[in-house]
PDB file of C-alpha atoms in Angstrom:
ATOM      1  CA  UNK T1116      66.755 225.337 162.847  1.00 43.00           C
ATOM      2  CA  UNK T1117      63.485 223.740 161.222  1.00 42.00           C
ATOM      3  CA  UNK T1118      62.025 223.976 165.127  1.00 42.00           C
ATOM      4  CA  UNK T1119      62.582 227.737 164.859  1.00 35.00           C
ATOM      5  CA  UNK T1120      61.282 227.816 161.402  1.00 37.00           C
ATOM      6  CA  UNK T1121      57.920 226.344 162.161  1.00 40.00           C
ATOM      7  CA  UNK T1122      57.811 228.453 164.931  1.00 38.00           C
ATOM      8  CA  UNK T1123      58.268 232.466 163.094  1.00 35.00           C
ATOM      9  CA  UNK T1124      56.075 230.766 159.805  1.00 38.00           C
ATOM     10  CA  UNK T1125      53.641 229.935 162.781  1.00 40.00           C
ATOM     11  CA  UNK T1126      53.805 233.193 164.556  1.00 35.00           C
ATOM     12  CA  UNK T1127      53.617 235.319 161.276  1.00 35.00           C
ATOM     13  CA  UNK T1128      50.549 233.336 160.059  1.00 38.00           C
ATOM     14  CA  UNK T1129      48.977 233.937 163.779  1.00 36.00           C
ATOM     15  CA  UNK T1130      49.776 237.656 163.524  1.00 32.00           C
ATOM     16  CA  UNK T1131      48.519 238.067 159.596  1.00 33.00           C
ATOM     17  CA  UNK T1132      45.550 235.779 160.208  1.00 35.00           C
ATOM     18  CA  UNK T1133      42.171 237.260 159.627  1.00 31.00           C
ATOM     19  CA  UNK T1134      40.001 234.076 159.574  1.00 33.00           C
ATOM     20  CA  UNK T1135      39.847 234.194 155.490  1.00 35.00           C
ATOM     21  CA  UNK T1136      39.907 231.088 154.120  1.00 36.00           C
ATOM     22  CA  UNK T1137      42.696 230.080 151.569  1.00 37.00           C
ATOM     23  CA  UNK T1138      40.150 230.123 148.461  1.00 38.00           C
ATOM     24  CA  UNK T1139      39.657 234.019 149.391  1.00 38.00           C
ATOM     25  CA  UNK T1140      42.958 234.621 149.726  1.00 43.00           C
ATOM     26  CA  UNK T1141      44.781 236.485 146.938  1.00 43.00           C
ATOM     27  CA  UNK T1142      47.504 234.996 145.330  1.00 42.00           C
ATOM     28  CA  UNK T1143      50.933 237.087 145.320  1.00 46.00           C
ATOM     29  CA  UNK T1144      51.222 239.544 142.148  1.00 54.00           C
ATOM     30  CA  UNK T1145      54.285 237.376 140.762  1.00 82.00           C
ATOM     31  CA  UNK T1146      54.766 234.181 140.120  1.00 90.00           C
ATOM     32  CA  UNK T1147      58.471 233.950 141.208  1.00 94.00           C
ATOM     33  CA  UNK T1148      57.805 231.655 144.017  1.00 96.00           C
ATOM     34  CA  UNK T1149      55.334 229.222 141.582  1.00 96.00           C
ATOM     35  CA  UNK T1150      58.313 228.936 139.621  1.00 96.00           C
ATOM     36  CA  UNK T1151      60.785 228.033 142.612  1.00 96.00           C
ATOM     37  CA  UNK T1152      58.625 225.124 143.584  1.00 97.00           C
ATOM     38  CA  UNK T1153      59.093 224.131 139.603  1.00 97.00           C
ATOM     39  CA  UNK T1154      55.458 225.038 138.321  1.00 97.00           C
ATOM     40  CA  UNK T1155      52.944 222.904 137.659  1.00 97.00           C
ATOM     41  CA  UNK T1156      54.607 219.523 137.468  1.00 98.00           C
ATOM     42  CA  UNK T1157      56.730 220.470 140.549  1.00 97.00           C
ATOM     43  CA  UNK T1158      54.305 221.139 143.119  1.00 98.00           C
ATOM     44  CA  UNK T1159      52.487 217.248 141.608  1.00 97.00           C
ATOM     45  CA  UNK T1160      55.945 215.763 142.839  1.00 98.00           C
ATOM     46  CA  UNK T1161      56.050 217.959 146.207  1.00 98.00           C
ATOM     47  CA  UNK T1162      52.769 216.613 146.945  1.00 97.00           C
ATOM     48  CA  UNK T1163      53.277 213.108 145.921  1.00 97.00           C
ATOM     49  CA  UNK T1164      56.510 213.249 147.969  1.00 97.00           C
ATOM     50  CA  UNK T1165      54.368 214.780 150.981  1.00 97.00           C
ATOM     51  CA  UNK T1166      51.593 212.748 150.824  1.00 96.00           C
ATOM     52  CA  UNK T1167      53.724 209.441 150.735  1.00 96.00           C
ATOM     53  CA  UNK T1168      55.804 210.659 153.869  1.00 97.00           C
ATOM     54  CA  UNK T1169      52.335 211.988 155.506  1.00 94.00           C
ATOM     55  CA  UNK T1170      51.101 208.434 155.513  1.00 95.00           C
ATOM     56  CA  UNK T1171      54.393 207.115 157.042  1.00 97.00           C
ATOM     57  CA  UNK T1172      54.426 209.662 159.752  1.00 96.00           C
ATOM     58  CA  UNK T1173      53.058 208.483 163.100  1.00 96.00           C
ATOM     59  CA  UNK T1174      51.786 211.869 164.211  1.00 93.00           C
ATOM     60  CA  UNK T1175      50.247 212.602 160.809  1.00 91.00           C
ATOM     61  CA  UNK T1176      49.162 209.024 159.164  1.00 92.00           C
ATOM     62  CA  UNK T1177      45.754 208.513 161.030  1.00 90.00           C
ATOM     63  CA  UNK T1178      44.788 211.773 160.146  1.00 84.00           C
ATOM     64  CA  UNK T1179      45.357 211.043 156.195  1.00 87.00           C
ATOM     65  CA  UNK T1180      44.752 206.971 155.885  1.00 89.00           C
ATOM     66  CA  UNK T1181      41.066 207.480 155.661  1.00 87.00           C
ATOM     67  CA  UNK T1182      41.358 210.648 153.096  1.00 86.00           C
ATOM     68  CA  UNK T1183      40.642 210.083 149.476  1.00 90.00           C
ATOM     69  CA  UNK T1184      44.560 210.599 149.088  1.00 91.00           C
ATOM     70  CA  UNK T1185      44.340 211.143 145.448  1.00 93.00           C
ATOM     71  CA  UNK T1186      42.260 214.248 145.785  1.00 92.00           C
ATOM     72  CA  UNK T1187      43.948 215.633 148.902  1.00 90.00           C
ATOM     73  CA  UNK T1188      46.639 216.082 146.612  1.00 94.00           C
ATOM     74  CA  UNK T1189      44.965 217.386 143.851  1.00 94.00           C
ATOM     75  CA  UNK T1190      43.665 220.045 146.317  1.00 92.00           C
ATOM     76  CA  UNK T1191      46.905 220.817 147.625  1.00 93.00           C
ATOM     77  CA  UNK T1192      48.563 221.372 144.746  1.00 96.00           C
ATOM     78  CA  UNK T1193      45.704 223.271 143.724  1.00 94.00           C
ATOM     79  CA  UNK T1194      46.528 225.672 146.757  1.00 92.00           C
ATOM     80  CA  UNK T1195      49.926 225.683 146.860  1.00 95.00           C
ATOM     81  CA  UNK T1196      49.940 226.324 142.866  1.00 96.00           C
ATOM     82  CA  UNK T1197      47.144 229.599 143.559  1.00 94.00           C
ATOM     83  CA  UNK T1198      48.830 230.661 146.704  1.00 92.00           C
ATOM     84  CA  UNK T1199      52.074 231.125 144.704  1.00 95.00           C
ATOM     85  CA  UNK T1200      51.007 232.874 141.942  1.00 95.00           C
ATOM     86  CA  UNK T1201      50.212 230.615 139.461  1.00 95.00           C
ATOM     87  CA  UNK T1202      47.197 229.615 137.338  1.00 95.00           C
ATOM     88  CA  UNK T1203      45.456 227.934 139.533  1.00 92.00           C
ATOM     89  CA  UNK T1204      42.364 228.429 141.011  1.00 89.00           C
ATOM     90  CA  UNK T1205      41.559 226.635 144.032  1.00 86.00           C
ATOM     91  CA  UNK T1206      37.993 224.791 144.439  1.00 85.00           C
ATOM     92  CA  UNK T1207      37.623 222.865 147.431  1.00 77.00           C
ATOM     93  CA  UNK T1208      35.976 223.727 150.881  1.00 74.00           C
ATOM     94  CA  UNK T1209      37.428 226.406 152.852  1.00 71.00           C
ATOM     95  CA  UNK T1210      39.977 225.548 155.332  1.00 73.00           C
ATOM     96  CA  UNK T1211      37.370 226.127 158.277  1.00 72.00           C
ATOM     97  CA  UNK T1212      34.257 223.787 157.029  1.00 69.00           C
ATOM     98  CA  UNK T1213      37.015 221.177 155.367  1.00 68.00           C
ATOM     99  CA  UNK T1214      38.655 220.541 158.974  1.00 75.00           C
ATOM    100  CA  UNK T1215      35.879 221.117 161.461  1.00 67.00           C
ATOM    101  CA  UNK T1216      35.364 217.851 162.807  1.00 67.00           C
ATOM    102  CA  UNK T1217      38.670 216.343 162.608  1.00 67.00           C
ATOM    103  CA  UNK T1218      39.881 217.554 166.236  1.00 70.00           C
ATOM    104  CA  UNK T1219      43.390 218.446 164.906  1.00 79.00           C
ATOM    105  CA  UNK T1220      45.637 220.029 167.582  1.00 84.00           C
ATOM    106  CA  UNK T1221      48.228 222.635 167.320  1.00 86.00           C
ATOM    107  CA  UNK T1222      50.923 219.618 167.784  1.00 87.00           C
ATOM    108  CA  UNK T1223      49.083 217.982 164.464  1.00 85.00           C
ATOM    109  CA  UNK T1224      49.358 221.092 162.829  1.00 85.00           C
ATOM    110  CA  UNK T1225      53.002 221.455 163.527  1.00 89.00           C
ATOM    111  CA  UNK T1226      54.183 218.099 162.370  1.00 92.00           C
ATOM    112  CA  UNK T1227      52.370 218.517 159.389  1.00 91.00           C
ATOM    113  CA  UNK T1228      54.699 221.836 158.406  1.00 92.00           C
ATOM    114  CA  UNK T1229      57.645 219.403 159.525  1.00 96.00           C
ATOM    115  CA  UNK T1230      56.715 217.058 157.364  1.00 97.00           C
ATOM    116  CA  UNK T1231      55.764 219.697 154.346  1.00 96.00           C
ATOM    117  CA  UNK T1232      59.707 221.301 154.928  1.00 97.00           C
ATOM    118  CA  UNK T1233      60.944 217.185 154.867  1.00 97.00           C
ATOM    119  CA  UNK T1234      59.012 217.379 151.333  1.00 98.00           C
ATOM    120  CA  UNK T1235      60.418 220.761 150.135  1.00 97.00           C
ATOM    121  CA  UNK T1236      64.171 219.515 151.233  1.00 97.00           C
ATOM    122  CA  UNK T1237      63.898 216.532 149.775  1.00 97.00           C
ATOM    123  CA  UNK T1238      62.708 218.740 146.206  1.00 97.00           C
ATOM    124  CA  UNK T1239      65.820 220.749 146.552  1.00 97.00           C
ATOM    125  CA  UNK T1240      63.712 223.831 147.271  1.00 96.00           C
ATOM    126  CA  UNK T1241      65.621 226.461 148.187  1.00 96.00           C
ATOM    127  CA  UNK T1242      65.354 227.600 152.432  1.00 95.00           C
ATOM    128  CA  UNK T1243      63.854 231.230 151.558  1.00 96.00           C
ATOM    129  CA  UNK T1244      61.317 229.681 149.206  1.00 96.00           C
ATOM    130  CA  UNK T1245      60.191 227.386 151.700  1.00 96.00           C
ATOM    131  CA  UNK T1246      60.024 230.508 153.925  1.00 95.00           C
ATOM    132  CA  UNK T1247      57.576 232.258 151.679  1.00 95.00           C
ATOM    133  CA  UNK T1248      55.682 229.488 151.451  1.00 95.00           C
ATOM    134  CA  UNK T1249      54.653 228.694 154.704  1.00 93.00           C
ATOM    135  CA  UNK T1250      54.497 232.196 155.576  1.00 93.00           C
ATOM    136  CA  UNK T1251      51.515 232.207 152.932  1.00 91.00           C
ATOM    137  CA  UNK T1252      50.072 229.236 154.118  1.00 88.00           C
ATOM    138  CA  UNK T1253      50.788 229.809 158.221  1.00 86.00           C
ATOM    139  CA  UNK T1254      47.138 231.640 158.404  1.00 84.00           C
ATOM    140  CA  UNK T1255      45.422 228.820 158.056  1.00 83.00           C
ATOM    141  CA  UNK T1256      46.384 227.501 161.188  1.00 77.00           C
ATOM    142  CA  UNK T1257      43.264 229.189 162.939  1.00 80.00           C
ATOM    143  CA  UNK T1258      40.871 227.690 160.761  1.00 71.00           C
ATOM    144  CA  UNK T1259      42.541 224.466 160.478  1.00 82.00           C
ATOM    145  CA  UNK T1260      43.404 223.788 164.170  1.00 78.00           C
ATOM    146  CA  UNK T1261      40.576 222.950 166.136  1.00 74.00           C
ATOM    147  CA  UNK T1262      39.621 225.444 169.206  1.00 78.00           C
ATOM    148  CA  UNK T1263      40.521 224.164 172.611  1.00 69.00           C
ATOM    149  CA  UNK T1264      37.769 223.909 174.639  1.00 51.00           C
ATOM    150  CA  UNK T1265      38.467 224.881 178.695  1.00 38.00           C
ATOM    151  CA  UNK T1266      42.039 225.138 178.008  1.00 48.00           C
ATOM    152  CA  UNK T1267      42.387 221.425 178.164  1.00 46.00           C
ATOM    153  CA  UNK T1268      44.249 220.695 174.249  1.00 47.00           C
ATOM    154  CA  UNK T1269      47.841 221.780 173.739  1.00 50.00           C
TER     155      UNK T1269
END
């Protein structure tokens, strides 16, 4: 079941993307699904939760152990909190110049959501509001996922 919802939040994202990056992107009119995720204090413990399991995971560890962790989180739940209508204003490099030379594949990509919907069960956050969220933040896969060059990357 999380397979096939990795997959449609993937798909939708590919179908709505326009290349926008996440600071351009406006945040939904209410703030219903800022309050499922438990505000301001709820997305800090999503993202400590994420970040701590992000680090543990094989596939997405190397990618994060050199990071200024602290401030990957801050970022995130700077996004997370704008992208679902709260307060928030996000500041940090678009998606596209942020992840440009870190060669991240689709298959990076995708355990990342896995371990983001790990997070959100673990939070007790209900299934459709996990839904919403990644179908706000499946877009950035294009800007985050490094092009394949010659057809060679999966």
């Amino acid at each position: 079941m999380n397979k096939l919802l990795i997959c449609l939040a993937l798909a939708a994202g590919s179908l709505l993307s326009s290349g926008a990056s996440l600071a351009q992107t406006p945040a939904p009119h209410s703030d219903q699904l800022y309050k499922a995720f438990g505000e301001k204090p709820g997305l800090v413990a999503l993202m400590d939760d994420f970040m701590v399991r992000l680090l543990a995971d094989p596939r997405t560890g190397p990618h994060f152990q050199p990071a200024n962790q602290q401030r990957v989180k801050e970022q995130l739940v700077e996004q997370l909190c704008a992208l679902s209508g709260g307060p928030c204003v996000y500041k940090g490099a678009d998606m596209k110049s942020a992840h440009a030379n870190l060669d991240i594949k689709k298959s990076d990509f995708h355990a990342l959501v896995e371990v983001l919907q790990q997070s959100m069960d673990a939070k007790g956050i209900p299934f459709r509001k996990q839904n919403e969220m990644l179908a706000l933040l499946a877009p950035m896969n294009r800007d985050i996922i490094t092009p394949a060059e010659s057809g060679t990357r999966p």
